[in-house]
Amino acid sequence: MKLIKKIFFIIIFLYFNITAFAGPIFVNDYQPEAEMNHVTGVVFNPTGTKMYVLGFHTSDKSYVSEVPLSVPFSTQSAGTPVLQEITTATKRAQDLKFNSDGTKLFILTTKAANNSDGIHVFTLSTPYDTSNLESDADAGNQTYIQFGSDPRGLDFNSDGTKMYVLQSSSQVLEQYNLSTPFDPSTRNSNPKTISSLKGDFLHQGFGFSSDGYKMFIVKAQRTGASTNIIEDYNLTTPFEINTASLNETDNGIYTSVTNDAATDERIAGITFNFSQGANKLYYTDFHESDLVREFDLPCAYGIITCIDPTKNKDDVASVESQSESARKLMMHTTTPVLNRMEWLRRNSNRVNLTNQNIKFQFNNEILNALSESLIPLYFASNDSSESSLQNSNWSFWSEGTISIGKIGETSVASSKDINTSAITFGADKKNEDNLMRGIALRFGNDDVDVGSLGSAIDMSTFSFTFYESRPRGENKFLDHLIGATFINSDLINNSGTISTKGERSGEQIYGSLSFRDTISRDKFNITPRFKVNYGLTHFGEYEETGSEGINLKFHDQFIGNFTTSLGTSLDNTYEFEIGSFIPYFDFEYYVDMSPSTKQKFSYATNTSSDIYAIGSIDNSTHNIYSGIGFDLLANNGFNLMTKYTRDLGESFKHDSFVVALDYRVSSKSSYAMSMQDTSAKLSHNREVDGFKINLDSHYDFFQDDPEYGVYLKVSNEY
């Protein structure tokens, strides 16, 4: 019975350890040339078509072997190597690295030709070509920098401004600043160090992840049974070793790499297939088998555990951006329609109910105020002197929006630059009972730049909305709308040298219900209003492509939205000989009661049960919006509008001041706007005293080198 219990617990233990994390899986052993009976280092060119193996012979001869690979990063596809002896430079080479463009090769040595420790720097006439390394060394195309105490591991940060050396005897990792990138001779004299590398081990290898957030140290036991450890460190600041913390497993053991094929191996240099997503691990056995070993990893750098994407600020920001865009999309879609219905009520005495409007919005308060002051009111035609139009006729309207904003970096998410452009076209018709029904179409594009490494989201949307403005008495109106949006997003996630992309579709349904009642006393109006907005967004699942080891698979996500508001407007009209003066005051209290949402995802190549989630906080907020201003409408065609507003929430305050001037002469005016991707076209037609003025312009808003143009035409008929 006891034996059965033991077997049961062993099975349970193995099951949970296997499902929790599938570690490195042995793939292949590559046997270098016999000249190297101690293999100490291995690296690849960026495309993985060449492997470089470093080693030495006990007779104090060092070699570099350039191995062609017919299949990138596959040691099983190795062709005929090109072996170069570099004994004239170093007798016992320990590690090798290239600079970023492959024009320099760095070889770390514990026994140079003069029996000192240091770094040899070879200048290559052809990038990543070591076929002439021996002659280059003889010709003096290499320099030597002497320093160190039994160095065994070497690496640089991505731009070569930092250099790292692992000193085995003293068990210290050193970080140097280089005043000239990839030039060890320009290192500072007081490096940062980590001296907590404990245990009776040979510290034989060292390396970073491509983004600098992970660090690996290779250890081989000096005596006794073969125990090999790869220490896995997490860094809070990329490439800063003093921010490193050891990543331990649940049982307190770091990472022990063992394999049945090697009973007494001692591991050295370490590297990954960086450009393919770092889902392969390579190291060398320098003691018994003298070979290069290849392993498959369940995910990028997954030696001990998969990198937690929820700790990556760009990943978090990308998920947040999609949720935020979904919530704002509903507001951006409903606002033009609600504006239209409010405009209809303000202009209920007009015959021509066709109007146009364009808005420019900025997160920056100053830019927002300036934009409002620069957009003249004459974009909306108020000419009511045209021939009489019957209620049975259709009226047409449009509204364009360009929004430019930025959300700063937080403790968990990168900064986000958000650019939105959209155009809405609508048509409505009033019946004999003063009931207005209409339909609106919106074409929009949201461009979000995440962080500083090139991650981005390009979201295209198409919406259609049905709306109705129903009178409930002389001055009461019940407005409601319902609609749907179709979403397609292209997503790019850049992390150092690794880039992934994906395409995600989604749908959104939304609605709004508002009630307004205007109480009039002569020219004084009080207009209380109540409004409810609601919606549901669904994002489908998608899987990233482009980097096998780091690709993520995102699950379906549902995002709810529910806001209510209660407010009132007060205005009064004063008539003078020169025109009309209309002061007004707005007040609104609104609450966001949207439920929290959570995005679940996992590594695409990881068959374990690891599921990650990024959740948004409870979005319930209580906010107050107030505004005060006046309109001055002069009989001579001069109009002045001013408005000061404050949007006050639990954690924010937004103030703005708007002033707009307009001067109208007897004319007919119209404009049309269209948008495609990030390019906008605007046409303005005006008739002044018999002259026809046509102004056409186009502009590409979000290009580094934007395209723009203006065409002006003036004509007259006699």
XYZ file of C-alpha atoms in Angstrom:
718
model
C 0.000 0.000 0.000
C 2.858 2.353 0.858
C 4.460 1.597 -2.501
C 1.221 2.480 -4.300
C 1.037 5.779 -2.420
C 4.625 6.599 -3.345
C 3.970 5.843 -6.992
C 0.825 7.978 -6.868
C 2.628 10.965 -5.384
C 5.484 10.588 -7.882
C 2.983 10.630 -10.750
C 1.235 13.708 -9.339
C 4.595 15.437 -8.849
C 5.742 14.688 -12.359
C 2.415 15.755 -13.831
C 2.364 19.137 -12.200
C 6.012 19.794 -12.991
C 5.566 18.818 -16.622
C 2.416 20.867 -17.154
C 3.731 23.846 -15.248
C 6.807 24.173 -17.408
C 8.416 22.123 -20.156
C 12.137 22.861 -19.966
C 14.864 22.579 -22.597
C 14.475 19.619 -24.969
C 17.630 18.112 -26.429
C 17.858 18.356 -30.247
C 21.386 17.664 -31.470
C 25.087 17.539 -30.685
C 27.577 19.083 -33.108
C 31.119 17.760 -32.957
C 33.753 20.366 -33.925
C 37.166 19.561 -35.371
C 39.536 17.398 -33.362
C 41.959 20.307 -33.067
C 39.655 21.759 -30.428
C 39.592 19.410 -27.447
C 38.218 22.202 -25.269
C 35.205 23.975 -26.846
C 34.541 27.212 -25.002
C 32.278 29.480 -27.080
C 29.585 29.550 -29.757
C 27.778 32.382 -31.589
C 25.818 32.841 -34.847
C 25.545 35.520 -37.489
C 22.180 37.393 -37.358
C 20.555 35.222 -40.050
C 21.701 31.959 -38.495
C 23.392 30.757 -41.687
C 26.815 30.637 -40.019
C 27.874 29.225 -36.651
C 31.193 30.172 -35.071
C 32.790 27.758 -32.614
C 35.697 28.788 -30.385
C 38.100 26.437 -28.609
C 41.654 25.468 -27.812
C 43.888 22.432 -27.562
C 45.740 21.405 -24.449
C 48.933 22.110 -26.370
C 48.053 25.844 -26.127
C 46.669 26.313 -29.623
C 43.419 28.256 -30.201
C 40.997 28.018 -33.100
C 37.894 29.634 -34.588
C 35.676 27.440 -36.767
C 33.181 29.017 -39.183
C 30.425 26.461 -39.878
C 27.893 27.024 -42.711
C 24.293 25.997 -41.927
C 21.902 25.164 -44.748
C 18.981 25.522 -42.315
C 19.290 28.656 -40.158
C 20.303 27.916 -36.560
C 20.121 24.135 -37.102
C 23.321 22.349 -36.101
C 22.002 19.259 -37.899
C 22.426 21.086 -41.225
C 26.116 21.900 -40.677
C 28.330 21.887 -43.752
C 32.092 21.821 -44.139
C 33.685 24.178 -41.613
C 36.508 26.641 -42.202
C 39.055 26.305 -39.381
C 41.346 29.202 -38.483
C 44.221 28.943 -36.014
C 44.759 32.094 -33.940
C 47.567 30.853 -31.678
C 49.704 33.847 -32.638
C 47.124 35.954 -30.759
C 45.918 33.662 -27.998
C 46.717 30.255 -26.593
C 43.506 29.599 -24.637
C 40.517 31.431 -26.070
C 37.445 31.494 -23.801
C 34.582 33.393 -25.462
C 33.748 35.291 -28.652
C 31.319 38.033 -29.707
C 30.722 40.214 -32.775
C 29.846 43.877 -32.858
C 26.436 44.887 -34.224
C 27.463 44.944 -37.920
C 29.908 42.017 -37.867
C 32.983 44.050 -38.762
C 34.707 43.313 -35.451
C 35.282 40.000 -33.691
C 36.127 40.004 -29.969
C 37.911 36.999 -28.462
C 38.327 36.721 -24.715
C 41.471 34.907 -23.599
C 42.979 33.650 -20.350
C 46.344 33.064 -21.919
C 47.362 35.406 -24.679
C 50.601 35.043 -26.604
C 52.340 36.887 -23.777
C 50.535 34.674 -21.189
C 48.318 37.573 -20.007
C 44.502 37.825 -19.817
C 42.506 40.198 -22.009
C 40.516 40.776 -25.184
C 41.634 40.464 -28.812
C 39.776 42.693 -31.296
C 39.913 41.479 -34.904
C 38.879 43.812 -37.723
C 37.131 41.872 -40.500
C 37.314 43.062 -44.085
C 34.003 41.335 -44.801
C 31.321 41.283 -42.075
C 30.981 37.932 -40.301
C 33.716 36.405 -42.493
C 36.419 34.721 -40.408
C 38.025 32.813 -43.289
C 41.065 35.161 -43.244
C 41.327 35.410 -39.486
C 44.747 33.759 -39.295
C 46.287 36.016 -41.950
C 44.593 39.044 -40.378
C 46.221 38.213 -37.084
C 49.611 37.786 -38.737
C 49.139 41.067 -40.617
C 48.384 42.927 -37.432
C 44.662 43.535 -38.121
C 43.906 43.004 -34.493
C 44.484 44.793 -31.255
C 44.888 43.451 -27.754
C 43.616 44.944 -24.510
C 45.155 43.380 -21.430
C 43.034 43.179 -18.294
C 41.045 40.777 -16.160
C 41.579 37.855 -13.821
C 40.801 34.533 -15.443
C 37.969 35.946 -17.619
C 35.574 33.377 -19.105
C 32.478 35.290 -20.340
C 32.077 38.364 -22.566
C 29.112 40.362 -23.856
C 27.986 43.861 -24.891
C 24.711 45.742 -24.731
C 22.851 46.319 -27.993
C 24.592 49.581 -28.965
C 28.047 48.665 -27.680
C 28.236 51.388 -25.046
C 28.529 48.826 -22.235
C 30.814 45.793 -21.940
C 30.525 42.885 -19.496
C 33.262 40.489 -18.402
C 32.785 37.416 -16.211
C 35.849 36.814 -14.006
C 35.919 33.143 -13.011
C 38.557 33.022 -10.296
C 37.188 35.978 -8.347
C 33.568 35.027 -9.177
C 32.736 38.593 -10.174
C 30.697 39.985 -13.076
C 31.928 43.412 -14.230
C 30.045 46.093 -16.197
C 32.119 48.716 -18.032
C 30.996 51.885 -19.795
C 32.653 52.431 -23.191
C 33.101 56.003 -24.379
C 33.478 54.637 -27.934
C 30.988 51.868 -28.799
C 32.550 48.396 -29.096
C 35.996 49.669 -28.162
C 37.180 47.948 -24.949
C 40.181 50.274 -24.726
C 37.799 53.162 -23.870
C 36.304 51.420 -20.815
C 35.945 53.248 -17.517
C 38.245 52.335 -14.650
C 35.577 51.687 -11.995
C 33.112 49.105 -13.294
C 29.874 48.061 -11.643
C 30.138 44.561 -10.230
C 28.131 41.604 -8.974
C 30.117 39.521 -6.517
C 27.385 37.179 -5.221
C 28.203 34.382 -7.682
C 28.512 31.649 -5.083
C 29.490 27.974 -5.120
C 32.521 25.933 -6.043
C 31.953 26.348 -9.761
C 33.830 27.354 -12.853
C 31.993 30.418 -14.103
C 32.283 29.660 -17.811
C 29.758 31.664 -19.786
C 27.626 34.770 -19.810
C 25.015 36.507 -21.966
C 21.947 38.760 -22.164
C 18.586 38.526 -23.835
C 18.243 40.803 -26.849
C 16.270 43.419 -24.899
C 18.563 43.304 -21.847
C 15.855 42.325 -19.370
C 17.321 38.835 -18.776
C 20.856 37.753 -17.940
C 22.362 34.264 -17.911
C 25.484 32.958 -16.152
C 26.830 29.480 -16.901
C 28.457 27.428 -14.127
C 30.228 24.077 -14.194
C 31.219 22.244 -11.041
C 34.992 22.056 -10.514
C 35.220 18.611 -8.967
C 33.115 15.533 -8.269
C 29.869 14.694 -10.053
C 29.022 16.813 -13.036
C 26.574 19.533 -12.076
C 25.918 22.314 -14.546
C 23.857 25.354 -13.774
C 22.536 28.199 -15.889
C 21.554 31.036 -13.588
C 18.630 33.074 -14.874
C 18.422 36.710 -13.728
C 15.680 39.279 -14.265
C 16.709 42.927 -14.674
C 14.367 45.822 -13.916
C 16.520 48.157 -16.054
C 17.862 46.763 -19.350
C 21.574 45.891 -19.308
C 22.086 47.251 -15.768
C 23.493 44.355 -13.743
C 22.944 46.061 -10.386
C 19.169 45.705 -10.979
C 19.420 41.918 -11.466
C 17.596 39.414 -9.278
C 18.049 35.654 -9.460
C 15.083 33.786 -10.894
C 14.655 30.688 -8.756
C 12.349 27.718 -9.278
C 9.761 26.693 -6.718
C 12.105 24.123 -5.171
C 14.945 26.593 -4.808
C 17.213 25.093 -7.481
C 18.282 27.493 -10.161
C 18.494 25.718 -13.509
C 20.359 22.490 -13.962
C 20.804 21.386 -17.560
C 21.415 17.650 -17.888
C 21.162 15.170 -20.702
C 21.502 11.434 -21.054
C 24.014 11.863 -23.865
C 26.518 13.555 -21.589
C 27.370 11.897 -18.322
C 30.219 14.120 -17.298
C 29.871 17.336 -19.236
C 31.017 20.759 -18.125
C 29.223 23.571 -19.943
C 30.662 26.849 -21.132
C 29.538 29.569 -23.595
C 25.830 30.206 -24.076
C 23.786 31.751 -26.876
C 20.340 31.693 -28.510
C 18.780 32.015 -31.952
C 18.022 35.671 -31.258
C 16.548 36.663 -34.633
C 14.114 33.708 -34.575
C 12.720 34.528 -31.167
C 15.286 32.890 -28.856
C 13.404 29.586 -28.682
C 16.654 27.596 -29.052
C 19.498 27.278 -26.551
C 23.125 26.471 -27.407
C 26.099 25.857 -25.132
C 29.428 24.035 -25.310
C 30.793 21.064 -23.384
C 34.484 21.749 -22.787
C 35.371 18.780 -20.561
C 34.560 15.349 -21.977
C 32.608 15.382 -25.241
C 33.933 18.739 -26.543
C 30.881 19.590 -28.589
C 28.143 22.167 -29.211
C 24.733 21.228 -27.818
C 21.383 22.402 -29.225
C 18.085 22.481 -27.278
C 14.528 23.553 -28.095
C 12.872 25.904 -25.603
C 9.124 26.162 -24.970
C 9.279 29.939 -25.341
C 11.792 32.756 -25.680
C 14.670 32.224 -23.211
C 12.582 29.519 -21.524
C 15.424 27.726 -19.721
C 13.880 27.948 -16.282
C 10.594 29.677 -16.978
C 8.915 31.638 -19.721
C 9.265 35.401 -19.617
C 6.149 36.871 -18.045
C 4.683 39.156 -20.749
C 2.724 41.007 -18.093
C 6.046 42.441 -16.894
C 6.821 43.827 -20.340
C 5.691 47.449 -20.442
C 5.156 47.438 -24.210
C 2.967 44.300 -24.027
C 0.906 45.832 -21.227
C 0.595 49.143 -23.081
C -0.520 47.343 -26.251
C -3.274 45.483 -24.398
C -4.327 48.655 -22.584
C -4.433 50.570 -25.870
C -6.855 48.092 -27.408
C -9.196 48.293 -24.401
C -8.953 52.077 -24.223
C -9.515 52.433 -27.962
C -12.633 50.268 -27.743
C -14.116 52.437 -25.006
C -13.245 55.707 -26.751
C -14.475 54.376 -30.087
C -18.028 54.251 -28.817
C -17.807 57.855 -27.604
C -16.209 59.030 -30.855
C -18.912 57.257 -32.871
C -21.950 58.502 -30.939
C -20.795 62.094 -30.383
C -21.204 63.308 -34.010
C -24.754 61.916 -34.116
C -25.662 63.496 -30.783
C -24.132 66.769 -31.952
C -26.299 66.575 -35.059
C -29.496 66.167 -33.054
C -28.574 69.038 -30.740
C -27.835 71.207 -33.767
C -31.266 70.363 -35.180
C -32.963 71.554 -32.029
C -30.954 74.777 -31.867
C -31.819 75.478 -35.477
C -35.377 74.151 -35.530
C -36.608 77.339 -37.212
C -34.296 76.903 -40.177
C -35.509 75.692 -43.532
C -32.200 74.290 -44.741
C -31.108 71.621 -42.269
C -27.910 70.649 -44.073
C -24.783 71.457 -42.052
C -21.085 70.613 -41.977
C -18.657 70.617 -39.097
C -15.023 69.780 -38.528
C -13.280 69.361 -35.197
C -9.649 69.227 -34.197
C -8.960 67.769 -30.757
C -5.687 67.582 -28.854
C -4.825 66.178 -25.449
C -2.678 69.237 -24.919
C -4.860 71.976 -23.480
C -3.082 74.855 -25.231
C -3.197 73.155 -28.623
C -6.847 72.357 -28.112
C -7.706 75.952 -27.328
C -5.672 77.266 -30.249
C -7.236 74.792 -32.653
C -10.699 75.861 -31.634
C -9.810 79.496 -32.168
C -8.373 78.804 -35.597
C -11.329 76.818 -36.923
C -13.788 79.496 -38.088
C -17.458 79.134 -37.507
C -18.266 79.588 -41.164
C -17.505 75.912 -41.749
C -21.095 75.465 -40.708
C -23.387 77.130 -43.166
C -26.074 79.253 -41.530
C -27.510 80.671 -44.696
C -31.284 80.426 -44.345
C -32.109 82.682 -47.277
C -32.122 79.853 -49.804
C -35.242 78.638 -51.494
C -37.726 76.921 -49.247
C -37.112 73.256 -48.525
C -39.959 71.033 -47.416
C -39.830 68.738 -44.410
C -40.164 65.807 -46.721
C -36.747 66.449 -48.193
C -33.632 64.731 -46.968
C -30.976 66.794 -45.202
C -27.320 65.860 -45.275
C -24.518 66.521 -42.822
C -20.936 65.567 -42.062
C -18.464 65.879 -39.233
C -14.729 65.235 -39.321
C -12.425 64.718 -36.349
C -8.679 64.718 -35.964
C -7.380 63.878 -32.478
C -3.716 63.874 -31.428
C -2.764 62.833 -27.904
C -0.224 61.149 -25.653
C -0.514 59.004 -22.526
C 2.631 59.027 -20.433
C 4.571 56.046 -19.161
C 3.398 54.391 -15.949
C 5.018 51.923 -13.574
C 3.570 49.002 -15.578
C 3.019 50.324 -19.117
C 4.970 52.243 -21.736
C 3.881 55.596 -23.103
C 1.321 55.736 -25.921
C 1.058 58.282 -28.744
C -2.526 58.184 -30.035
C -3.635 59.684 -33.348
C -7.263 59.418 -34.429
C -8.826 60.578 -37.678
C -12.429 60.044 -38.718
C -15.166 61.352 -40.975
C -18.896 60.857 -40.420
C -21.567 61.271 -43.109
C -25.243 61.369 -42.294
C -28.667 61.929 -43.748
C -31.957 62.469 -41.967
C -35.533 63.313 -42.741
C -38.277 65.021 -40.766
C -41.931 63.979 -41.103
C -45.043 66.001 -40.539
C -45.062 65.200 -36.802
C -41.590 66.752 -36.458
C -40.081 63.283 -35.950
C -36.532 63.103 -37.277
C -34.956 59.799 -38.358
C -31.575 59.309 -39.928
C -28.588 57.152 -40.618
C -24.875 57.902 -40.226
C -21.731 56.222 -41.562
C -18.338 56.699 -39.910
C -14.904 55.824 -41.276
C -12.127 56.032 -38.727
C -8.483 55.189 -38.122
C -6.650 54.966 -34.796
C -2.853 54.911 -34.917
C -1.160 54.110 -31.582
C 2.627 54.165 -31.157
C 3.689 52.194 -28.076
C 6.974 52.783 -26.256
C 10.199 53.669 -28.058
C 11.087 50.440 -29.901
C 8.529 50.679 -32.716
C 5.548 48.759 -31.301
C 2.309 50.046 -32.804
C -1.397 49.431 -33.378
C -3.195 50.499 -36.556
C -6.961 50.204 -36.041
C -9.409 50.779 -38.926
C -13.111 51.043 -38.166
C -16.385 51.292 -40.044
C -19.595 52.194 -38.204
C -23.218 52.653 -39.118
C -25.734 54.273 -36.785
C -29.502 54.595 -36.856
C -30.854 57.527 -34.872
C -34.125 59.175 -34.035
C -35.062 62.487 -32.463
C -38.597 62.222 -31.185
C -40.473 65.305 -29.841
C -42.297 64.873 -26.536
C -44.201 68.081 -26.484
C -43.239 71.494 -27.711
C -39.761 71.658 -26.158
C -39.074 68.097 -25.103
C -37.032 65.655 -27.147
C -36.158 62.012 -26.712
C -33.073 61.098 -28.687
C -31.839 57.580 -29.108
C -29.476 55.778 -31.390
C -28.182 52.288 -31.991
C -25.345 51.102 -34.169
C -22.545 48.695 -34.867
C -18.852 49.010 -35.657
C -16.541 46.616 -37.446
C -12.906 46.740 -36.335
C -9.723 45.517 -37.961
C -6.356 46.026 -36.270
C -2.779 45.473 -37.392
C -0.439 45.052 -34.431
C 3.362 45.208 -34.326
C 5.388 44.333 -31.228
C 9.090 45.145 -31.321
C 11.366 43.983 -28.524
C 15.025 44.689 -29.174
C 16.004 42.702 -32.262
C 12.777 40.660 -32.229
C 9.594 41.729 -33.955
C 6.165 40.094 -34.039
C 2.983 41.087 -35.806
C -0.652 40.103 -35.844
C -4.043 40.969 -37.256
C -7.125 41.155 -35.062
C -10.759 41.719 -35.910
C -13.567 42.830 -33.663
C -17.119 44.061 -33.459
C -18.858 46.642 -31.341
C -22.535 47.332 -30.678
C -23.575 50.514 -28.962
C -26.485 52.713 -28.115
C -27.374 55.993 -26.497
C -30.539 57.375 -24.950
C -30.934 61.003 -23.962
C -33.772 63.256 -22.877
C -33.791 67.041 -22.996
C -36.453 69.450 -21.853
C -36.193 73.153 -22.595
C -38.026 75.499 -20.241
C -38.369 78.957 -21.796
C -39.199 82.278 -20.126
C -39.104 84.938 -22.837
C -35.500 84.709 -24.078
C -34.231 82.745 -21.086
C -33.878 78.964 -21.470
C -33.192 76.187 -18.961
C -32.479 72.851 -20.576
C -32.050 69.897 -18.213
C -30.824 66.696 -19.828
C -30.218 63.071 -18.981
C -28.133 60.660 -21.036
C -27.156 56.986 -20.946
C -24.477 55.424 -23.155
C -23.947 51.676 -23.384
C -21.970 49.296 -25.544
C -20.194 45.973 -25.850
C -16.998 45.283 -27.780
C -15.695 41.873 -28.806
C -12.113 41.307 -29.929
C -11.480 37.926 -31.531
C -8.524 35.713 -30.702
C -5.357 36.067 -32.718
C -1.841 34.691 -32.775
C 1.309 36.672 -33.411
C 3.719 35.698 -36.167
C 7.283 36.575 -37.004
C 9.273 35.211 -34.087
C 8.521 31.626 -33.170
C 9.773 31.605 -29.623
C 8.136 34.835 -28.497
C 4.816 34.735 -30.399
C 1.814 35.192 -28.140
C -1.683 33.797 -28.583
C -4.413 36.166 -27.394
C -7.810 34.881 -26.343
C -11.185 36.474 -27.036
C -11.892 39.605 -25.063
C -15.183 41.303 -24.205
C -15.208 44.955 -23.137
C -18.332 46.524 -21.664
C -19.110 50.224 -21.491
C -21.797 52.008 -19.493
C -21.933 55.725 -18.620
C -24.689 57.988 -17.348
C -24.856 61.755 -17.100
C -27.201 64.361 -15.676
C -26.844 68.045 -16.459
C -28.408 71.305 -17.514
C -27.772 74.320 -19.723
C -28.802 77.909 -19.100
C -28.828 80.610 -21.760
C -30.405 83.987 -22.353
C -30.674 86.131 -25.469
C -30.256 89.891 -25.310
C -31.214 91.871 -28.402
C -29.436 95.128 -29.268
C -29.414 97.400 -32.271
C -26.103 95.972 -33.399
C -27.062 92.324 -32.906
C -27.619 89.588 -30.283
C -25.697 88.666 -27.126
C -26.202 85.121 -25.761
C -24.434 84.159 -22.494
C -24.721 80.513 -21.396
C -23.697 78.102 -18.682
C -23.340 74.296 -18.841
C -23.162 71.831 -15.971
C -23.038 68.059 -16.144
C -22.339 65.228 -13.725
C -21.385 61.952 -15.331
C -20.405 58.521 -14.038
C -18.466 55.784 -15.809
C -19.755 52.454 -14.517
C -18.055 50.263 -17.090
C -17.115 46.828 -15.767
C -13.510 45.712 -15.560
C -12.086 43.672 -18.396
C -9.281 41.134 -18.657
C -7.146 40.024 -21.602
C -5.896 36.435 -21.357
C -3.046 35.123 -23.489
C -0.286 32.519 -23.603
C 2.818 31.658 -25.557
C 1.840 30.136 -28.899
C 4.529 27.441 -28.741
C 4.111 26.613 -25.064
C 2.057 23.475 -24.523
C 1.962 24.028 -20.768
C -0.913 25.437 -18.820
C 0.678 28.874 -18.410
C -2.038 31.480 -18.994
C -1.262 35.161 -18.467
C -3.758 37.944 -17.958
C -3.665 41.739 -18.059
C -6.703 43.282 -16.463
C -7.909 46.850 -16.419
C -8.841 48.438 -13.148
C -12.395 49.277 -12.251
C -13.247 52.184 -14.525
C -15.933 53.625 -12.266
C -15.332 57.369 -12.063
C -17.307 60.359 -10.916
C -16.779 63.496 -12.947
C -18.114 67.034 -13.213
C -18.127 69.051 -16.396
C -18.893 72.781 -16.367
C -18.602 75.570 -18.900
C -19.372 79.260 -19.214
C -19.265 81.506 -22.244
C -21.132 83.762 -24.619
C -21.949 84.241 -28.308
C -21.994 87.690 -29.892
C -23.876 87.779 -33.216
C -23.559 91.171 -34.913
C -25.894 92.314 -37.670
C -22.941 93.220 -39.881
C -21.899 89.574 -40.101
C -19.317 89.618 -37.310
C -19.618 86.742 -34.796
C -17.643 86.121 -31.618
C -17.812 82.962 -29.504
C -15.964 82.366 -26.231
C -16.113 79.483 -23.783
C -14.236 78.378 -20.681
C -14.651 74.764 -19.543
C -13.465 72.583 -16.677
C -13.585 68.783 -16.674
C -13.000 67.634 -13.107
C -12.603 63.972 -12.104
C -11.407 62.005 -9.099
C -7.819 62.020 -10.326
C -7.640 64.736 -12.982
C -8.543 68.314 -13.875
C -8.755 69.703 -17.375
C -9.250 73.393 -18.107
C -9.655 74.965 -21.523
C -10.508 78.314 -23.022
C -11.940 78.715 -26.496
C -12.377 81.857 -28.578
C -13.544 81.957 -32.183
C -14.147 84.827 -34.587
C -16.128 84.808 -37.785
C -17.121 87.374 -40.338
C -19.794 86.486 -42.844
C -20.706 88.350 -45.964
C -23.575 87.536 -48.277
C -22.313 84.259 -49.735
C -22.957 80.601 -50.221
C -20.517 78.230 -48.660
C -19.918 74.467 -48.565
C -17.130 72.037 -47.968
C -16.416 68.341 -48.256
C -13.933 66.207 -46.357
C -12.693 62.667 -46.947
C -10.120 60.479 -45.291
C -8.253 57.375 -46.371
C -5.800 55.812 -43.946
C -3.888 58.842 -42.593
C -4.484 61.159 -45.545
C -7.195 63.806 -45.384
C -8.674 65.889 -48.212
C -10.659 69.082 -47.647
C -12.552 71.080 -50.260
C -14.104 74.473 -49.533
C -16.391 76.177 -52.034
C -17.710 79.713 -51.536
C -19.586 82.189 -53.653
C -18.884 85.837 -52.889
C -20.455 88.650 -54.926
C -20.700 86.491 -58.016
C -17.207 85.081 -57.687
C -16.771 81.366 -57.119
C -13.867 80.435 -54.839
C -12.685 76.817 -54.729
C -10.034 75.760 -52.210
C -8.811 72.156 -52.280
C -6.158 70.792 -49.929
C -4.734 67.470 -48.825
C -2.442 66.485 -45.993
C -0.917 63.315 -44.593
C -0.971 63.877 -40.844
C 1.140 61.141 -39.376
C 4.122 60.749 -41.661
C 7.626 61.788 -40.618
C 7.854 63.662 -43.921
C 4.187 64.590 -44.551
C 2.748 65.217 -47.973
C 0.499 68.218 -48.415
C -0.784 70.520 -51.081
C -3.238 73.376 -51.702
C -5.121 74.298 -54.900
C -6.983 77.615 -55.238
C -9.361 78.509 -58.066
C -11.296 81.766 -58.493
C -13.819 82.150 -61.330
C -16.722 84.317 -62.447
C -19.456 84.089 -65.036
C -20.529 87.039 -67.224
